[in-house]
Structures are given as structure tokens and as C-alpha cells.
mmCIF file of C-alpha atoms and ligand atoms in Angstrom:
data_model
loop_
_atom_site.group_PDB
_atom_site.id
_atom_site.type_symbol
_atom_site.label_atom_id
_atom_site.label_comp_id
_atom_site.label_asym_id
_atom_site.label_seq_id
_atom_site.Cartn_x
_atom_site.Cartn_y
_atom_site.Cartn_z
ATOM 1 C CA MET A 190 0.018 0.016 0.019
ATOM 2 C CA LYS A 191 1.032 3.547 -0.625
ATOM 3 C CA ALA A 192 0.038 6.039 2.101
ATOM 4 C CA VAL A 193 0.055 9.752 2.698
ATOM 5 C CA LEU A 194 0.715 10.908 6.256
ATOM 6 C CA PHE A 195 -0.291 14.331 7.785
ATOM 7 C CA GLY A 196 1.039 15.280 11.177
ATOM 8 C CA ALA A 197 4.196 13.200 10.971
ATOM 9 C CA SER A 198 6.024 15.491 13.371
ATOM 10 C CA GLY A 199 3.538 15.008 16.098
ATOM 11 C CA MET A 200 3.429 12.376 18.780
ATOM 12 C CA VAL A 201 0.876 10.185 17.097
ATOM 13 C CA GLY A 202 2.172 10.893 13.502
ATOM 14 C CA GLN A 203 5.738 9.729 14.685
ATOM 15 C CA GLY A 204 4.238 6.485 15.938
ATOM 16 C CA VAL A 205 2.388 6.055 12.717
ATOM 17 C CA LEU A 206 5.404 6.880 10.591
ATOM 18 C CA ARG A 207 7.501 4.283 12.527
ATOM 19 C CA ALA A 208 4.854 1.655 12.012
ATOM 20 C CA CYS A 209 4.776 2.386 8.245
ATOM 21 C CA LEU A 210 8.486 2.225 7.899
ATOM 22 C CA LEU A 211 8.624 -1.173 9.706
ATOM 23 C CA ASP A 212 5.665 -2.761 7.902
ATOM 24 C CA ASP A 213 6.298 -4.539 4.582
ATOM 25 C CA ARG A 214 2.576 -3.975 3.550
ATOM 26 C CA VAL A 215 3.481 -0.230 3.258
ATOM 27 C CA GLU A 216 5.560 0.269 -0.017
ATOM 28 C CA GLY A 217 5.822 4.063 0.287
ATOM 29 C CA VAL A 218 4.823 7.012 2.527
ATOM 30 C CA VAL A 219 4.347 10.523 1.393
ATOM 31 C CA LEU A 220 4.692 13.066 4.300
ATOM 32 C CA VAL A 221 2.874 16.429 3.989
ATOM 33 C CA THR A 222 4.421 18.764 6.423
ATOM 34 C CA ARG A 223 4.683 22.533 6.925
ATOM 35 C CA SER A 224 8.400 22.379 7.899
ATOM 36 C CA PRO A 225 10.870 19.802 6.672
ATOM 37 C CA LEU A 226 11.337 16.812 8.836
ATOM 38 C CA GLY A 227 14.578 15.871 6.988
ATOM 39 C CA ARG A 228 14.018 12.076 7.539
ATOM 40 C CA ARG A 229 15.724 9.858 5.069
ATOM 41 C CA HIS A 230 14.362 6.404 4.165
ATOM 42 C CA PRO A 231 13.879 4.531 0.831
ATOM 43 C CA LYS A 232 10.115 4.374 1.442
ATOM 44 C CA LEU A 233 9.738 8.103 2.246
ATOM 45 C CA ARG A 234 8.980 11.233 0.170
ATOM 46 C CA GLU A 235 8.292 14.485 1.806
ATOM 47 C CA ILE A 236 6.239 17.388 0.560
ATOM 48 C CA VAL A 237 6.596 20.762 2.295
ATOM 49 C CA HIS A 238 3.401 22.771 1.931
ATOM 50 C CA ARG A 239 2.407 26.023 3.687
ATOM 51 C CA ASP A 240 -1.288 26.538 3.024
ATOM 52 C CA PHE A 241 -3.277 23.724 4.669
ATOM 53 C CA THR A 242 -6.608 25.213 3.415
ATOM 54 C CA ASP A 243 -5.655 24.749 -0.290
ATOM 55 C CA PHE A 244 -3.726 21.727 -1.658
ATOM 56 C CA SER A 245 -4.183 22.566 -5.274
ATOM 57 C CA ALA A 246 -0.452 23.410 -5.731
ATOM 58 C CA ILE A 247 0.519 19.862 -4.750
ATOM 59 C CA GLU A 248 -2.492 17.853 -5.752
ATOM 60 C CA ASP A 249 -0.645 16.392 -8.750
ATOM 61 C CA GLN A 250 1.815 14.873 -6.294
ATOM 62 C CA LEU A 251 -1.073 13.315 -4.220
ATOM 63 C CA THR A 252 -1.981 10.535 -6.574
ATOM 64 C CA GLY A 253 -1.691 6.675 -6.702
ATOM 65 C CA LEU A 254 -2.487 6.437 -2.965
ATOM 66 C CA ASP A 255 -4.297 3.754 -1.056
ATOM 67 C CA ALA A 256 -4.462 5.280 2.341
ATOM 68 C CA CYS A 257 -4.370 8.662 4.205
ATOM 69 C CA PHE A 258 -3.360 8.655 7.885
ATOM 70 C CA TYR A 259 -4.503 11.956 9.131
ATOM 71 C CA CYS A 260 -2.727 12.648 12.454
ATOM 72 C CA LEU A 261 -2.533 16.475 12.163
ATOM 73 C CA GLY A 262 -4.520 18.127 14.959
ATOM 74 C CA VAL A 263 -4.272 20.415 18.017
ATOM 75 C CA SER A 264 -5.603 20.461 21.479
ATOM 76 C CA ALA A 265 -8.414 23.012 22.058
ATOM 77 C CA ALA A 266 -6.846 24.066 25.374
ATOM 78 C CA GLY A 267 -5.708 27.716 25.331
ATOM 79 C CA ARG A 268 -6.854 28.218 21.603
ATOM 80 C CA GLY A 269 -9.557 30.298 20.275
ATOM 81 C CA ALA A 270 -12.642 28.690 18.727
ATOM 82 C CA ASP A 271 -11.895 29.950 15.238
ATOM 83 C CA GLU A 272 -8.305 28.642 15.264
ATOM 84 C CA TYR A 273 -9.339 25.358 16.603
ATOM 85 C CA ARG A 274 -12.072 25.019 13.980
ATOM 86 C CA LEU A 275 -9.651 26.057 11.234
ATOM 87 C CA VAL A 276 -6.983 23.433 12.013
ATOM 88 C CA THR A 277 -9.505 20.689 12.935
ATOM 89 C CA HIS A 278 -12.285 21.049 10.322
ATOM 90 C CA THR A 279 -11.078 23.299 7.476
ATOM 91 C CA TYR A 280 -7.609 21.754 7.138
ATOM 92 C CA THR A 281 -8.931 18.187 7.291
ATOM 93 C CA LEU A 282 -11.664 18.640 4.779
ATOM 94 C CA ALA A 283 -9.336 20.542 2.434
ATOM 95 C CA ALA A 284 -6.876 17.556 2.509
ATOM 96 C CA ALA A 285 -9.722 14.976 2.203
ATOM 97 C CA GLN A 286 -11.242 16.710 -0.778
ATOM 98 C CA ALA A 287 -7.927 17.078 -2.585
ATOM 99 C CA LEU A 288 -7.225 13.315 -1.929
ATOM 100 C CA ALA A 289 -10.728 12.184 -2.996
ATOM 101 C CA ARG A 290 -10.367 13.950 -6.352
ATOM 102 C CA HIS A 291 -7.407 11.708 -7.430
ATOM 103 C CA ASN A 292 -7.629 8.558 -5.382
ATOM 104 C CA PRO A 293 -11.014 6.845 -5.749
ATOM 105 C CA ALA A 294 -10.028 3.734 -3.847
ATOM 106 C CA LEU A 295 -8.534 5.654 -0.826
ATOM 107 C CA THR A 296 -9.067 4.729 2.782
ATOM 108 C CA PHE A 297 -8.996 7.918 5.024
ATOM 109 C CA VAL A 298 -8.040 7.315 8.639
ATOM 110 C CA TYR A 299 -8.756 10.210 10.926
ATOM 111 C CA VAL A 300 -7.472 10.697 14.485
ATOM 112 C CA SER A 301 -10.301 12.116 16.360
ATOM 113 C CA GLY A 302 -10.534 11.497 20.139
ATOM 114 C CA GLU A 303 -12.622 9.821 22.840
ATOM 115 C CA GLY A 304 -15.501 12.152 23.679
ATOM 116 C CA THR A 305 -16.073 13.262 20.104
ATOM 117 C CA ASP A 306 -19.749 13.682 19.482
ATOM 118 C CA GLY A 307 -21.335 13.767 16.094
ATOM 119 C CA THR A 308 -24.824 14.608 17.179
ATOM 120 C CA GLY A 309 -24.070 18.394 17.596
ATOM 121 C CA GLN A 310 -25.311 18.153 21.244
ATOM 122 C CA ALA A 311 -22.036 17.918 23.068
ATOM 123 C CA ARG A 312 -21.395 20.680 25.706
ATOM 124 C CA ALA A 313 -17.691 20.877 24.756
ATOM 125 C CA ALA A 314 -17.080 22.924 21.656
ATOM 126 C CA TRP A 315 -14.126 20.780 20.638
ATOM 127 C CA ALA A 316 -16.249 17.562 20.753
ATOM 128 C CA ARG A 317 -18.783 19.229 18.414
ATOM 129 C CA VAL A 318 -16.079 20.474 15.973
ATOM 130 C CA LYS A 319 -14.435 16.993 15.853
ATOM 131 C CA GLY A 320 -17.858 15.323 15.439
ATOM 132 C CA GLU A 321 -18.730 17.638 12.532
ATOM 133 C CA THR A 322 -15.393 16.860 11.001
ATOM 134 C CA GLU A 323 -15.988 13.064 11.416
ATOM 135 C CA ASN A 324 -19.477 13.335 9.872
ATOM 136 C CA ASP A 325 -18.209 15.261 6.857
ATOM 137 C CA LEU A 326 -15.439 12.650 6.313
ATOM 138 C CA LEU A 327 -17.888 9.797 6.669
ATOM 139 C CA ALA A 328 -20.156 11.272 4.039
ATOM 140 C CA MET A 329 -17.407 11.562 1.463
ATOM 141 C CA ASP A 330 -16.744 9.269 -1.471
ATOM 142 C CA PHE A 331 -14.036 7.157 0.061
ATOM 143 C CA HIS A 332 -13.736 4.562 2.798
ATOM 144 C CA ALA A 333 -13.257 6.577 6.111
ATOM 145 C CA TYR A 334 -12.400 5.356 9.662
ATOM 146 C CA MET A 335 -12.577 7.516 12.666
ATOM 147 C CA PHE A 336 -10.086 6.737 15.407
ATOM 148 C CA ARG A 337 -11.307 7.928 18.831
ATOM 149 C CA PRO A 338 -8.430 7.157 21.356
ATOM 150 C CA GLY A 339 -8.465 8.060 25.087
ATOM 151 C CA TRP A 340 -5.182 8.315 26.734
ATOM 152 C CA ILE A 341 -2.293 7.629 24.168
ATOM 153 C CA GLN A 342 1.038 6.594 25.692
ATOM 154 C CA PRO A 343 4.052 7.488 23.537
ATOM 155 C CA ARG A 344 6.428 4.562 22.742
ATOM 156 C CA HIS A 345 9.836 4.551 21.138
ATOM 157 C CA LYS A 346 10.550 8.119 22.201
ATOM 158 C CA GLU A 347 7.719 9.850 20.198
ATOM 159 C CA ARG A 348 7.309 13.418 21.609
ATOM 160 C CA SER A 349 4.310 15.676 21.556
ATOM 161 C CA ARG A 350 4.630 18.956 19.882
ATOM 162 C CA THR A 351 2.525 20.472 22.628
ATOM 163 C CA ARG A 352 4.719 21.555 25.525
ATOM 164 C CA TRP A 353 2.288 20.921 28.362
ATOM 165 C CA TYR A 354 1.553 17.503 26.938
ATOM 166 C CA ARG A 355 5.330 16.778 26.994
ATOM 167 C CA VAL A 356 5.453 17.835 30.679
ATOM 168 C CA MET A 357 2.461 15.763 31.516
ATOM 169 C CA TYR A 358 3.875 12.648 29.830
ATOM 170 C CA ARG A 359 7.113 13.048 31.635
ATOM 171 C CA LEU A 360 5.466 13.387 34.948
ATOM 172 C CA THR A 361 2.957 10.458 34.421
ATOM 173 C CA SER A 362 4.768 7.891 32.469
ATOM 174 C CA TRP A 363 5.105 5.652 35.548
ATOM 175 C CA LEU A 364 1.299 5.733 35.816
ATOM 176 C CA PHE A 365 0.680 4.197 32.418
ATOM 177 C CA PRO A 366 0.753 0.466 33.411
ATOM 178 C CA VAL A 367 -1.632 1.207 36.292
ATOM 179 C CA MET A 368 -3.972 3.091 33.966
ATOM 180 C CA ARG A 369 -3.798 0.395 31.473
ATOM 181 C CA ARG A 370 -4.868 -2.085 34.089
ATOM 182 C CA LEU A 371 -7.616 0.003 35.702
ATOM 183 C CA ALA A 372 -8.950 1.642 32.445
ATOM 184 C CA PRO A 373 -8.019 -0.705 29.489
ATOM 185 C CA ARG A 374 -10.944 0.564 27.494
ATOM 186 C CA HIS A 375 -9.522 4.172 27.582
ATOM 187 C CA THR A 376 -5.839 3.681 26.962
ATOM 188 C CA THR A 377 -3.726 2.860 23.827
ATOM 189 C CA THR A 378 -0.207 3.598 22.555
ATOM 190 C CA THR A 379 1.317 5.220 19.607
ATOM 191 C CA GLU A 380 2.522 1.766 18.501
ATOM 192 C CA HIS A 381 -1.035 0.393 18.471
ATOM 193 C CA MET A 382 -2.301 3.478 16.710
ATOM 194 C CA GLY A 383 0.175 3.064 13.880
ATOM 195 C CA ARG A 384 -0.362 -0.692 13.376
ATOM 196 C CA ALA A 385 -4.273 -0.401 13.657
ATOM 197 C CA MET A 386 -4.238 2.345 10.923
ATOM 198 C CA ILE A 387 -2.326 0.123 8.519
ATOM 199 C CA ALA A 388 -4.757 -2.784 9.452
ATOM 200 C CA VAL A 389 -7.949 -0.783 8.796
ATOM 201 C CA ALA A 390 -6.490 0.537 5.445
ATOM 202 C CA GLY A 391 -6.517 -3.066 4.377
ATOM 203 C CA LEU A 392 -10.181 -3.740 5.244
ATOM 204 C CA GLY A 393 -11.653 -2.211 2.100
ATOM 205 C CA GLY A 394 -14.281 -0.359 4.066
ATOM 206 C CA ALA A 395 -15.425 -3.399 6.099
ATOM 207 C CA GLY A 396 -16.156 -3.271 9.867
ATOM 208 C CA PRO A 397 -17.141 -0.433 12.100
ATOM 209 C CA ARG A 398 -16.215 3.042 11.008
ATOM 210 C CA ILE A 399 -15.757 4.487 14.495
ATOM 211 C CA LEU A 400 -13.098 2.860 16.513
ATOM 212 C CA HIS A 401 -12.314 3.397 20.244
ATOM 213 C CA SER A 402 -9.281 2.256 22.179
ATOM 214 C CA PRO A 403 -10.451 -1.480 22.522
ATOM 215 C CA GLU A 404 -10.819 -1.851 18.757
ATOM 216 C CA ILE A 405 -7.554 0.075 18.166
ATOM 217 C CA ASN A 406 -5.781 -2.166 20.558
ATOM 218 C CA ARG A 407 -7.183 -5.310 18.978
ATOM 219 C CA LEU A 408 -6.254 -4.238 15.446
ATOM 220 C CA GLY A 409 -2.806 -3.003 16.534
ATOM 221 C CA ALA A 410 -1.968 -6.033 18.575
HETATM 222 N N1 NAP B 225 -1.992 12.907 22.449
HETATM 223 C C1 NAP B 225 -3.068 12.333 22.947
HETATM 224 O O1 NAP B 225 -3.083 11.650 24.033
HETATM 225 C C2 NAP B 225 -4.302 12.316 22.028
HETATM 226 C C3 NAP B 225 -5.480 11.645 22.544
HETATM 227 C C4 NAP B 225 -6.630 11.660 21.717
HETATM 228 C C5 NAP B 225 -6.620 12.282 20.523
HETATM 229 N N2 NAP B 225 -5.464 12.949 20.108
HETATM 230 C C6 NAP B 225 -5.608 13.629 18.793
HETATM 231 O O2 NAP B 225 -4.418 13.128 17.921
HETATM 232 C C7 NAP B 225 -4.084 14.201 17.116
HETATM 233 C C8 NAP B 225 -2.599 14.322 17.077
HETATM 234 O O3 NAP B 225 -2.226 14.631 18.398
HETATM 235 P P1 NAP B 225 -0.599 14.639 18.881
HETATM 236 O O4 NAP B 225 -0.643 14.274 20.307
HETATM 237 O O5 NAP B 225 0.104 13.805 17.848
HETATM 238 O O6 NAP B 225 -0.320 16.164 18.633
HETATM 239 P P2 NAP B 225 1.108 16.868 18.535
HETATM 240 O O7 NAP B 225 2.228 16.154 19.004
HETATM 241 O O8 NAP B 225 0.825 18.266 19.148
HETATM 242 O O9 NAP B 225 1.270 17.035 16.866
HETATM 243 C C9 NAP B 225 0.388 17.870 16.130
HETATM 244 C C10 NAP B 225 0.704 17.643 14.741
HETATM 245 O O10 NAP B 225 -0.234 18.561 13.951
HETATM 246 C C11 NAP B 225 0.549 19.472 13.231
HETATM 247 N N3 NAP B 225 -0.045 20.747 13.250
HETATM 248 C C12 NAP B 225 -0.569 21.382 14.265
HETATM 249 N N4 NAP B 225 -1.079 22.651 13.993
HETATM 250 C C13 NAP B 225 -0.793 22.743 12.690
HETATM 251 C C14 NAP B 225 -1.040 23.787 11.755
HETATM 252 N N5 NAP B 225 -1.619 24.932 12.138
HETATM 253 N N6 NAP B 225 -0.601 23.613 10.417
HETATM 254 C C15 NAP B 225 0.019 22.420 10.088
HETATM 255 N N7 NAP B 225 0.196 21.388 10.908
HETATM 256 C C16 NAP B 225 -0.155 21.594 12.149
HETATM 257 C C17 NAP B 225 1.964 19.478 13.888
HETATM 258 O O11 NAP B 225 2.838 19.999 12.868
HETATM 259 P P3 NAP B 225 4.083 20.979 13.327
HETATM 260 O O12 NAP B 225 5.248 19.988 13.878
HETATM 261 O O13 NAP B 225 4.521 21.569 12.064
HETATM 262 O O14 NAP B 225 3.591 21.852 14.412
HETATM 263 C C18 NAP B 225 2.094 18.059 14.388
HETATM 264 O O15 NAP B 225 2.567 17.269 13.231
HETATM 265 C C19 NAP B 225 -4.880 15.457 17.515
HETATM 266 O O16 NAP B 225 -5.934 15.684 16.701
HETATM 267 C C20 NAP B 225 -5.267 15.131 18.874
HETATM 268 O O17 NAP B 225 -6.520 15.781 19.184
HETATM 269 C C21 NAP B 225 -4.341 12.981 20.846
#
């Protein structure tokens, strides 16, 4: 399979990239980034792009793809509503529409989050914005899977791009085995996320379209 990965510099994206490079089912990975990662690997090609609301300038390089692993996203904490919506909904739909035009057999895997609500009734604004993004992706003309992980533990030295997340992970890493035992339905790892994304990309649209940590862990085991 040939995949495009958004958000490769982030904590989840680093785990997904690692899984793709290790997995023989993945022949090639295109990274779309806003600053060069500078990674070198025979499977990798990187496209640096600045305007994530409009991919027309690079659309001709986004062809021949079987899967999109969309790990780009931000926390709503400390961010204005407009900025959160721009990054979460506008950027994601712009990428999805550009990919759908050129890749009719694409499977689009979106990293959403536990608590996302597609009914429009959620009290938290972030949950409504993610829910609307999920609904719009699920209505598009490709196979789409929504990943709703709870707590994601970084493995293999993946680092969050968000400073306060890095601090929190440093302070709480000892707690993860306890959390995994007490709340297995709400925990996963970057490694499981990566392997599960590759697994759903091979399902041809079968199975549930919205996956929480238990399904992610089963597919990524
Ligand atoms: N971490 C968790 O425990 C957790 C749990 C549930 C759901 N999630 C979801 O998973 C997704 C990824 O989270 P993460 O922890 O990997 O985040 P992260 O480490 O902060 O990484 C964010 C990624 O998004 C990119 N990005 C952010 N703002 C951007 C912008 N304005 N333009 C272009 N690219 C931008 C970053 O690129 P740059 O390097 O260029 O900034 C980076 O690649 C998010 O949607 C998050 O809500 C995370």
C-alpha cells in the first residue's frame, strides 16, 4: 500500500510513521508537512506545503494513494474557537477533498478522540467540531475510519509537539501500566495506533467506521 501521512512531526504521527516504515505492507509513505522533517528512508517522500486550506499546488503529487493517515491536529486548550475549527475542520476537509479527487480507492483514517460527539449536542465545543469533521469525512466518497483514542501513551521516544503535553507525559509515564490495568478501554499507545491504521487501510471499508481504544488495541496488537 502507498500512504500519505499528515502530522508526521507530532506524537501520534511519529508512531504511525514508525509503524509504516517497519511494515512490509506499506511500500511508500508521502509526508505532507509545513516544515521539513529531514527524515531519510527509501520508502519516504516529503512534500513541504504551507497553506493547509488549499492543496491545489501539490495535488498532482498526491496521486496513486491507497491510504491517508491523518494525524494532524491540536488540543483545544488555550486556543480560540476559530483557530481550533480552522485546524480541525477546515484543514482536514481541504486535504480530504484534494485526495478524494485523485484517489478513488482511498481509505482515509482520521485521528479524532474519545468524547467526540457527532450529534451536535455535546457541551464541549471541541467535541462538536471533531464530531462535525467526522460526519463530513464519513459522508465523502471514500472509505473513512474515525479513531477515537482516549489516553495515548508514547512509545519509542515519540514526543508531543505541545509543551504541556510533554511535561504531563514526563510526569505521568510511571502511571501508564496502572492506567492500562484500571482503564483498559480508555488507553492505547502510539505503536497500537500505527499498526491499527495500517490494518484498517487493508479492510476495504469493512467493519465499524468509528473505533475506540479497545478496537484500536485489538487491530494494533
Ligand atoms: N496525544 C493524545 O493523548 C491524544 C489523545 C486523543 C486524541 N488525540 C488527537 O490526535 C491528534 C494528534 O495529536 P498529537 O498528540 O500527535 O499532537 P502533537 O504532538 O501536538 O502534533 C500535532 C501535529 O499537527 C501538526 N499541526 C498542528 N497545528 C498545525 C497547523 N496549524 N498547520 C499544520 N500542521 C499543524 C503539527 O505539525 P508541526 O510540527 O508543524 O507543528 C504536528 O505534526 C490530534 O488531533 C489530537 O486531538 C491525541
